[in-house]
Coordinates of C-alpha atoms in Angstrom, one line a residue:
A1 CA -33.8 71.6 -12.8
Y2 CA -36.8 69.3 -13.5
L3 CA -35.1 66.2 -12.8
S4 CA -33.9 67.6 -9.3
L5 CA -37.3 68.7 -8.5
T6 CA -39.0 65.2 -9.4
A7 CA -36.4 63.5 -7.3
T8 CA -37.5 65.1 -4.3
K9 CA -40.5 65.3 -2.2
P10 CA -42.8 68.2 -0.9
L11 CA -42.3 68.7 2.9
P12 CA -45.0 67.0 4.7
T13 CA -45.6 70.0 7.1
T14 CA -45.5 72.9 4.8
G15 CA -46.1 71.6 1.2
N16 CA -49.2 70.5 -0.6
P17 CA -48.2 66.9 -2.3
T18 CA -51.0 67.0 -4.6
R19 CA -50.5 70.4 -6.1
Y20 CA -46.5 69.5 -6.2
W21 CA -47.0 66.5 -8.2
T22 CA -49.6 67.9 -10.3
T23 CA -47.3 70.9 -11.3
L24 CA -44.6 68.6 -12.0
I25 CA -46.7 66.3 -14.2
Q26 CA -47.8 69.5 -16.2
A27 CA -44.2 70.5 -16.7
G28 CA -43.3 67.0 -17.8
E29 CA -45.7 66.9 -20.2
L30 CA -44.5 70.1 -21.7
L31 CA -40.9 68.9 -21.7
T32 CA -41.6 65.4 -23.3
T33 CA -43.6 67.1 -26.3
A34 CA -40.2 67.9 -28.1
P35 CA -39.3 65.2 -30.8
N36 CA -37.4 62.5 -29.1
P37 CA -37.5 63.9 -25.5
D38 CA -34.8 62.5 -23.1
I39 CA -35.7 59.3 -21.6
R40 CA -34.9 60.7 -18.2
L41 CA -37.6 63.1 -18.5
R42 CA -40.2 60.5 -19.5
N43 CA -39.2 58.4 -16.7
A44 CA -39.2 61.2 -14.2
L45 CA -42.8 62.0 -15.5
T46 CA -44.1 58.4 -15.0
R47 CA -42.7 58.6 -11.4
C48 CA -44.5 62.1 -10.9
R49 CA -47.6 60.4 -12.1
D50 CA -47.0 57.5 -9.7
H51 CA -46.5 59.8 -6.8
A52 CA -49.7 61.8 -7.7
T53 CA -51.8 58.6 -7.7
R54 CA -50.5 57.5 -4.3
T55 CA -50.9 61.1 -2.9
T56 CA -54.5 61.2 -3.7
T57 CA -55.5 57.7 -2.9
T58 CA -53.9 57.7 0.6
P59 CA -56.4 58.4 3.4

């Protein structure tokens, strides 16, 4: 489920992109605390952080 959510984007007219990516970052951080987390989870977490950065720096 996490990987599916990280592959989509919030709806521009109804969603809050900052909250969306922040929530996924928090979930990803929890999921990657397990020993030897799946590389897909770590990659998805990195993408979420990138999206969050772009969301907060876009005028």
